[in-house]
Amino acid sequence: MSVSVVIIALPVLVGIVEAFGAGAPMSSCLAFFPKHDGVNKQMCASPYWIEISASSFRPSQEINVTLMAPHGQTFIGFMLNVHRQAGDTEERLGSFINIFEDSTKARSCIGGKDNMVTHKDNSARKQVTVTWKSPAYEVGNVTFRAAFVKSYHVFWTDVTLQLPSQTNIKQSIVNKILAQQVNVDYDDCGKSMGCLLYPRYCGGLDCDVGLTYTMTNSNATFTFWARTEIQSYVSLGFSGDRLMGTDETISCTYDGTIVTFQHGNNPKYYNQRQYKRDQLSSMASTYRDGKLYCTFTRPHAMNVTEFSSEVTTYDLNNPYYVMVAWGHVYEDTAVMSKHKELPVTSLNPVQFNQYIIHRGDALPLLTQIHGILMLIAWIVFGGLTTVIARYYRPIFPGKTLIGTSVWFQIHRSAAIATFLLTAVAFVIIFIKVDGLTEVTELHGWLGIAVMSGVTLQLFGGLVRPSNNSPYRSMFNWIHWFLGKVIFLVAVASCFVVFDTGFLPHVQEKFGTIMTAVWIGLQVVWELVFEVCKRRRLGQNNKMDESTTSPTSNFLLVLYVITLLALVTLASLAIFFF
């Protein structure tokens, strides 16, 4: 990563979505939630419980803790940690010093030492006993919190037990989330505050995603929002490039009752919640008109602790790209799920002491190039390949180009262009995503079908039977039929990609409309060409090769202009949003 950092709102892939048979990952230290392919926790009371060997505690005391299952039941996975009962509840307290079972291990979370325990394997167990050593200093009353996994789809995350301190100290006071409305004065953008607004054409309330920022000598204040559902989150981040990985994040979650602000980082393609050490202030959140608005103030510099215990500092005095991401939280929790829609990213790095209006997009450059090449391939050259072969064989009658009919050379050139553009776009996107992805899997398979079909068509054209061959008529029909099928699959692929949910809503809506307009106009034009063709047919149902129709030639020019206009407008779905 470069020295200039990026605001990456990517708790995005906020979790690893596989089952962890070898124990909870480090990203669970604060999230404390088994992320099993989007499965929600059980809402009923847990059959499992916690037992401890003390009724109160003092500093540096050793206490046995047992996770229990009822008679005849077992659990295959678990997590256990300890935090303050009130005040700063994020810090994980004490350490687990005695691990009695070989199937149990300790984790060192966010700067602590062995302050969480979890399973080593997914074997069935009736109970687990460990020893917890309290901190050497007074922390007040504490809460033991456990998560129990009965099966892949059945687990509980909020099994707790309170343990009072023998010395009743006053709990630390932390910054509270304020009960106030979050408002944005768009008229101040570019004047008294900097802004990121999306889509590019929006100017205020019509913006689906956005960010405002101001900066003082010691702090920076952000307000950010996204169009989303109530049970959701919006997230910001800081990174040295526009890619996810090695980033700092700050997120706001909201489900109508539970509101949290979370500090985190993206070690790779997932988010690890960090201990924010009460560094965020003036926090507030509002859900209004289908958008989640969040605001907070932070110091210029904040640290994140990597898995290796290395501390990385993110300083707002450096330039940053800005990204805003959003997604769903698990039911009745503040745990962020993997977001589906692509985040909106500023086009340029943001210097936070400069108040200007920034614009952003959602698609990475390689993905944009892939989309543009496919649009040109199938709207322009795919359409021409079909229309020339079926309706314009009489064009330039009696004339040849490089030894063959002019219409065939145009048809062949358009087919080769379709193949080459499709092949380049195909290679580009597979390099970008490194294979198929879960979200766009159907679109990917349709793309493979299109690439295979257009390759087969091109090869078939090279080895087609001669005009005198008895197989020529069969070849023509197969060639025509396969061409139509490939074209329809390409159209279907376009509709699918705009219905995957990974593009921002406004981009999906515009893309779907443009795809429908394209296929509608293509059908209309082919009907027009069919009518013109039949008017040129003689009594023997043979094409009159000796004459051309000025009207038909004009229609062809008009058709090409229509295709170019469609490509230009469709490109807005990629570049303008």
PDB file of N, CA, C and O in Angstrom, residues 245-289:
ATOM      1  N   GLY A 245      -8.174  -4.322   1.901  1.00  0.00           N
ATOM      2  CA  GLY A 245      -7.049  -5.003   2.522  1.00  0.00           C
ATOM      3  C   GLY A 245      -6.090  -4.004   3.130  1.00  0.00           C
ATOM      4  O   GLY A 245      -5.716  -3.015   2.492  1.00  0.00           O
ATOM      5  N   THR A 246      -5.711  -4.222   4.401  1.00  0.00           N
ATOM      6  CA  THR A 246      -4.848  -3.309   5.156  1.00  0.00           C
ATOM      7  C   THR A 246      -5.489  -1.932   5.226  1.00  0.00           C
ATOM      8  O   THR A 246      -4.916  -0.931   4.790  1.00  0.00           O
ATOM      9  N   ASP A 247      -6.693  -1.870   5.760  1.00  0.00           N
ATOM     10  CA  ASP A 247      -7.457  -0.631   5.828  1.00  0.00           C
ATOM     11  C   ASP A 247      -7.988  -0.410   7.246  1.00  0.00           C
ATOM     12  O   ASP A 247      -8.215  -1.364   7.985  1.00  0.00           O
ATOM     13  N   GLU A 248      -8.234   0.830   7.584  1.00  0.00           N
ATOM     14  CA  GLU A 248      -8.947   1.167   8.814  1.00  0.00           C
ATOM     15  C   GLU A 248     -10.399   1.458   8.466  1.00  0.00           C
ATOM     16  O   GLU A 248     -10.693   2.028   7.411  1.00  0.00           O
ATOM     17  N   THR A 249     -11.326   1.078   9.337  1.00  0.00           N
ATOM     18  CA  THR A 249     -12.740   1.324   9.086  1.00  0.00           C
ATOM     19  C   THR A 249     -13.417   1.906  10.317  1.00  0.00           C
ATOM     20  O   THR A 249     -13.034   1.625  11.448  1.00  0.00           O
ATOM     21  N   ILE A 250     -14.430   2.706  10.076  1.00  0.00           N
ATOM     22  CA  ILE A 250     -15.323   3.189  11.128  1.00  0.00           C
ATOM     23  C   ILE A 250     -16.743   2.990  10.615  1.00  0.00           C
ATOM     24  O   ILE A 250     -17.082   3.451   9.526  1.00  0.00           O
ATOM     25  N   SER A 251     -17.557   2.298  11.400  1.00  0.00           N
ATOM     26  CA  SER A 251     -18.870   1.878  10.944  1.00  0.00           C
ATOM     27  C   SER A 251     -19.943   2.276  11.935  1.00  0.00           C
ATOM     28  O   SER A 251     -19.700   2.403  13.133  1.00  0.00           O
ATOM     29  N   CYS A 252     -21.131   2.438  11.399  1.00  0.00           N
ATOM     30  CA  CYS A 252     -22.306   2.785  12.199  1.00  0.00           C
ATOM     31  C   CYS A 252     -23.380   1.754  11.904  1.00  0.00           C
ATOM     32  O   CYS A 252     -23.721   1.511  10.741  1.00  0.00           O
ATOM     33  N   THR A 253     -23.906   1.093  12.939  1.00  0.00           N
ATOM     34  CA  THR A 253     -24.963   0.096  12.759  1.00  0.00           C
ATOM     35  C   THR A 253     -26.260   0.604  13.370  1.00  0.00           C
ATOM     36  O   THR A 253     -26.256   1.350  14.350  1.00  0.00           O
ATOM     37  N   TYR A 254     -27.384   0.156  12.780  1.00  0.00           N
ATOM     38  CA  TYR A 254     -28.694   0.652  13.229  1.00  0.00           C
ATOM     39  C   TYR A 254     -29.753  -0.377  12.862  1.00  0.00           C
ATOM     40  O   TYR A 254     -29.789  -0.865  11.730  1.00  0.00           O
ATOM     41  N   ASP A 255     -30.597  -0.732  13.832  1.00  0.00           N
ATOM     42  CA  ASP A 255     -31.720  -1.614  13.508  1.00  0.00           C
ATOM     43  C   ASP A 255     -33.026  -1.119  14.119  1.00  0.00           C
ATOM     44  O   ASP A 255     -33.984  -1.878  14.253  1.00  0.00           O
ATOM     45  N   GLY A 256     -33.068   0.159  14.452  1.00  0.00           N
ATOM     46  CA  GLY A 256     -34.258   0.743  15.056  1.00  0.00           C
ATOM     47  C   GLY A 256     -34.175   0.819  16.556  1.00  0.00           C
ATOM     48  O   GLY A 256     -34.778   1.704  17.181  1.00  0.00           O
ATOM     49  N   THR A 257     -33.436  -0.103  17.185  1.00  0.00           N
ATOM     50  CA  THR A 257     -33.269  -0.086  18.643  1.00  0.00           C
ATOM     51  C   THR A 257     -31.792  -0.089  19.040  1.00  0.00           C
ATOM     52  O   THR A 257     -31.376   0.644  19.918  1.00  0.00           O
ATOM     53  N   ILE A 258     -30.992  -0.918  18.372  1.00  0.00           N
ATOM     54  CA  ILE A 258     -29.567  -1.010  18.688  1.00  0.00           C
ATOM     55  C   ILE A 258     -28.776  -0.097  17.746  1.00  0.00           C
ATOM     56  O   ILE A 258     -28.873  -0.226  16.523  1.00  0.00           O
ATOM     57  N   VAL A 259     -28.031   0.839  18.313  1.00  0.00           N
ATOM     58  CA  VAL A 259     -27.177   1.726  17.535  1.00  0.00           C
ATOM     59  C   VAL A 259     -25.761   1.603  18.079  1.00  0.00           C
ATOM     60  O   VAL A 259     -25.539   1.704  19.286  1.00  0.00           O
ATOM     61  N   THR A 260     -24.779   1.368  17.206  1.00  0.00           N
ATOM     62  CA  THR A 260     -23.388   1.298  17.638  1.00  0.00           C
ATOM     63  C   THR A 260     -22.497   2.028  16.647  1.00  0.00           C
ATOM     64  O   THR A 260     -22.851   2.186  15.475  1.00  0.00           O
ATOM     65  N   PHE A 261     -21.351   2.467  17.142  1.00  0.00           N
ATOM     66  CA  PHE A 261     -20.267   2.947  16.287  1.00  0.00           C
ATOM     67  C   PHE A 261     -19.075   2.043  16.551  1.00  0.00           C
ATOM     68  O   PHE A 261     -18.721   1.794  17.709  1.00  0.00           O
ATOM     69  N   GLN A 262     -18.468   1.547  15.479  1.00  0.00           N
ATOM     70  CA  GLN A 262     -17.417   0.542  15.611  1.00  0.00           C
ATOM     71  C   GLN A 262     -16.161   0.968  14.860  1.00  0.00           C
ATOM     72  O   GLN A 262     -16.238   1.441  13.720  1.00  0.00           O
ATOM     73  N   HIS A 263     -15.033   0.782  15.524  1.00  0.00           N
ATOM     74  CA  HIS A 263     -13.735   0.999  14.898  1.00  0.00           C
ATOM     75  C   HIS A 263     -13.224  -0.357  14.437  1.00  0.00           C
ATOM     76  O   HIS A 263     -13.378  -1.350  15.153  1.00  0.00           O
ATOM     77  N   GLY A 264     -12.640  -0.439  13.251  1.00  0.00           N
ATOM     78  CA  GLY A 264     -12.192  -1.729  12.756  1.00  0.00           C
ATOM     79  C   GLY A 264     -11.099  -1.603  11.720  1.00  0.00           C
ATOM     80  O   GLY A 264     -10.616  -0.509  11.420  1.00  0.00           O
ATOM     81  N   ASN A 265     -10.711  -2.737  11.180  1.00  0.00           N
ATOM     82  CA  ASN A 265      -9.760  -2.758  10.071  1.00  0.00           C
ATOM     83  C   ASN A 265     -10.030  -3.971   9.205  1.00  0.00           C
ATOM     84  O   ASN A 265     -10.664  -4.938   9.632  1.00  0.00           O
ATOM     85  N   ASN A 266      -9.569  -3.892   7.963  1.00  0.00           N
ATOM     86  CA  ASN A 266      -9.691  -4.995   7.018  1.00  0.00           C
ATOM     87  C   ASN A 266      -8.317  -5.600   6.794  1.00  0.00           C
ATOM     88  O   ASN A 266      -7.534  -5.066   6.009  1.00  0.00           O
ATOM     89  N   PRO A 267      -7.976  -6.693   7.495  1.00  0.00           N
ATOM     90  CA  PRO A 267      -6.676  -7.322   7.232  1.00  0.00           C
ATOM     91  C   PRO A 267      -6.570  -7.808   5.798  1.00  0.00           C
ATOM     92  O   PRO A 267      -5.545  -7.662   5.158  1.00  0.00           O
ATOM     93  N   LYS A 268      -7.672  -8.386   5.313  1.00  0.00           N
ATOM     94  CA  LYS A 268      -7.735  -8.833   3.922  1.00  0.00           C
ATOM     95  C   LYS A 268      -9.140  -8.530   3.414  1.00  0.00           C
ATOM     96  O   LYS A 268      -9.561  -7.386   3.414  1.00  0.00           O
ATOM     97  N   TYR A 269      -9.880  -9.587   3.030  1.00  0.00           N
ATOM     98  CA  TYR A 269     -11.215  -9.372   2.493  1.00  0.00           C
ATOM     99  C   TYR A 269     -12.296  -9.602   3.544  1.00  0.00           C
ATOM    100  O   TYR A 269     -13.332 -10.180   3.264  1.00  0.00           O
ATOM    101  N   TYR A 270     -12.049  -9.175   4.749  1.00  0.00           N
ATOM    102  CA  TYR A 270     -13.037  -9.234   5.809  1.00  0.00           C
ATOM    103  C   TYR A 270     -12.674  -8.171   6.833  1.00  0.00           C
ATOM    104  O   TYR A 270     -11.605  -7.556   6.774  1.00  0.00           O
ATOM    105  N   ASN A 271     -13.581  -7.940   7.779  1.00  0.00           N
ATOM    106  CA  ASN A 271     -13.387  -6.873   8.741  1.00  0.00           C
ATOM    107  C   ASN A 271     -13.155  -7.424  10.135  1.00  0.00           C
ATOM    108  O   ASN A 271     -13.823  -8.364  10.567  1.00  0.00           O
ATOM    109  N   GLN A 272     -12.204  -6.834  10.839  1.00  0.00           N
ATOM    110  CA  GLN A 272     -11.947  -7.166  12.234  1.00  0.00           C
ATOM    111  C   GLN A 272     -12.271  -5.939  13.083  1.00  0.00           C
ATOM    112  O   GLN A 272     -11.685  -4.882  12.886  1.00  0.00           O
ATOM    113  N   ARG A 273     -13.207  -6.104  13.986  1.00  0.00           N
ATOM    114  CA  ARG A 273     -13.580  -4.986  14.841  1.00  0.00           C
ATOM    115  C   ARG A 273     -12.450  -4.678  15.818  1.00  0.00           C
ATOM    116  O   ARG A 273     -11.843  -5.566  16.404  1.00  0.00           O
ATOM    117  N   GLN A 274     -12.159  -3.384  16.008  1.00  0.00           N
ATOM    118  CA  GLN A 274     -11.080  -2.929  16.874  1.00  0.00           C
ATOM    119  C   GLN A 274     -11.632  -2.310  18.155  1.00  0.00           C
ATOM    120  O   GLN A 274     -12.782  -1.884  18.226  1.00  0.00           O
ATOM    121  N   TYR A 275     -10.777  -2.251  19.157  1.00  0.00           N
ATOM    122  CA  TYR A 275     -11.095  -1.580  20.410  1.00  0.00           C
ATOM    123  C   TYR A 275     -10.898  -0.083  20.180  1.00  0.00           C
ATOM    124  O   TYR A 275      -9.793   0.382  19.982  1.00  0.00           O
ATOM    125  N   LYS A 276     -12.002   0.691  20.178  1.00  0.00           N
ATOM    126  CA  LYS A 276     -11.883   2.102  19.795  1.00  0.00           C
ATOM    127  C   LYS A 276     -11.390   3.015  20.908  1.00  0.00           C
ATOM    128  O   LYS A 276     -11.146   4.197  20.688  1.00  0.00           O
ATOM    129  N   ARG A 277     -11.227   2.493  22.134  1.00  0.00           N
ATOM    130  CA  ARG A 277     -10.603   3.241  23.238  1.00  0.00           C
ATOM    131  C   ARG A 277     -11.253   4.608  23.463  1.00  0.00           C
ATOM    132  O   ARG A 277     -10.589   5.587  23.798  1.00  0.00           O
ATOM    133  N   ASP A 278     -12.550   4.658  23.230  1.00  0.00           N
ATOM    134  CA  ASP A 278     -13.319   5.872  23.498  1.00  0.00           C
ATOM    135  C   ASP A 278     -12.782   7.083  22.739  1.00  0.00           C
ATOM    136  O   ASP A 278     -12.811   8.209  23.232  1.00  0.00           O
ATOM    137  N   GLN A 279     -12.283   6.865  21.533  1.00  0.00           N
ATOM    138  CA  GLN A 279     -11.728   7.968  20.751  1.00  0.00           C
ATOM    139  C   GLN A 279     -12.749   8.643  19.842  1.00  0.00           C
ATOM    140  O   GLN A 279     -12.457   9.696  19.275  1.00  0.00           O
ATOM    141  N   LEU A 280     -13.916   8.043  19.682  1.00  0.00           N
ATOM    142  CA  LEU A 280     -14.966   8.663  18.883  1.00  0.00           C
ATOM    143  C   LEU A 280     -15.900   9.453  19.782  1.00  0.00           C
ATOM    144  O   LEU A 280     -16.262   8.999  20.869  1.00  0.00           O
ATOM    145  N   SER A 281     -16.300  10.627  19.343  1.00  0.00           N
ATOM    146  CA  SER A 281     -17.210  11.480  20.122  1.00  0.00           C
ATOM    147  C   SER A 281     -18.253  12.082  19.189  1.00  0.00           C
ATOM    148  O   SER A 281     -18.186  11.911  17.966  1.00  0.00           O
ATOM    149  N   SER A 282     -19.234  12.771  19.790  1.00  0.00           N
ATOM    150  CA  SER A 282     -20.314  13.424  19.029  1.00  0.00           C
ATOM    151  C   SER A 282     -20.966  12.449  18.057  1.00  0.00           C
ATOM    152  O   SER A 282     -21.283  12.789  16.909  1.00  0.00           O
ATOM    153  N   MET A 283     -21.171  11.213  18.513  1.00  0.00           N
ATOM    154  CA  MET A 283     -21.766  10.177  17.665  1.00  0.00           C
ATOM    155  C   MET A 283     -23.282  10.285  17.666  1.00  0.00           C
ATOM    156  O   MET A 283     -23.904  10.458  18.714  1.00  0.00           O
ATOM    157  N   ALA A 284     -23.883  10.187  16.491  1.00  0.00           N
ATOM    158  CA  ALA A 284     -25.342  10.215  16.375  1.00  0.00           C
ATOM    159  C   ALA A 284     -25.738   9.503  15.090  1.00  0.00           C
ATOM    160  O   ALA A 284     -24.946   9.411  14.141  1.00  0.00           O
ATOM    161  N   SER A 285     -26.965   9.011  15.070  1.00  0.00           N
ATOM    162  CA  SER A 285     -27.455   8.253  13.911  1.00  0.00           C
ATOM    163  C   SER A 285     -28.937   8.518  13.705  1.00  0.00           C
ATOM    164  O   SER A 285     -29.698   8.642  14.677  1.00  0.00           O
ATOM    165  N   THR A 286     -29.348   8.605  12.438  1.00  0.00           N
ATOM    166  CA  THR A 286     -30.746   8.840  12.082  1.00  0.00           C
ATOM    167  C   THR A 286     -31.098   8.012  10.861  1.00  0.00           C
ATOM    168  O   THR A 286     -30.317   7.979   9.893  1.00  0.00           O
ATOM    169  N   TYR A 287     -32.258   7.353  10.907  1.00  0.00           N
ATOM    170  CA  TYR A 287     -32.775   6.693   9.712  1.00  0.00           C
ATOM    171  C   TYR A 287     -33.956   7.512   9.214  1.00  0.00           C
ATOM    172  O   TYR A 287     -34.959   7.681   9.922  1.00  0.00           O
ATOM    173  N   ARG A 288     -33.824   8.039   7.988  1.00  0.00           N
ATOM    174  CA  ARG A 288     -34.844   8.948   7.468  1.00  0.00           C
ATOM    175  C   ARG A 288     -34.937   8.819   5.953  1.00  0.00           C
ATOM    176  O   ARG A 288     -33.916   8.793   5.256  1.00  0.00           O
ATOM    177  N   ASP A 289     -36.160   8.712   5.450  1.00  0.00           N
ATOM    178  CA  ASP A 289     -36.421   8.673   4.006  1.00  0.00           C
ATOM    179  C   ASP A 289     -35.634   7.564   3.312  1.00  0.00           C
ATOM    180  O   ASP A 289     -35.105   7.749   2.203  1.00  0.00           O
TER     181      ASP A 289
END
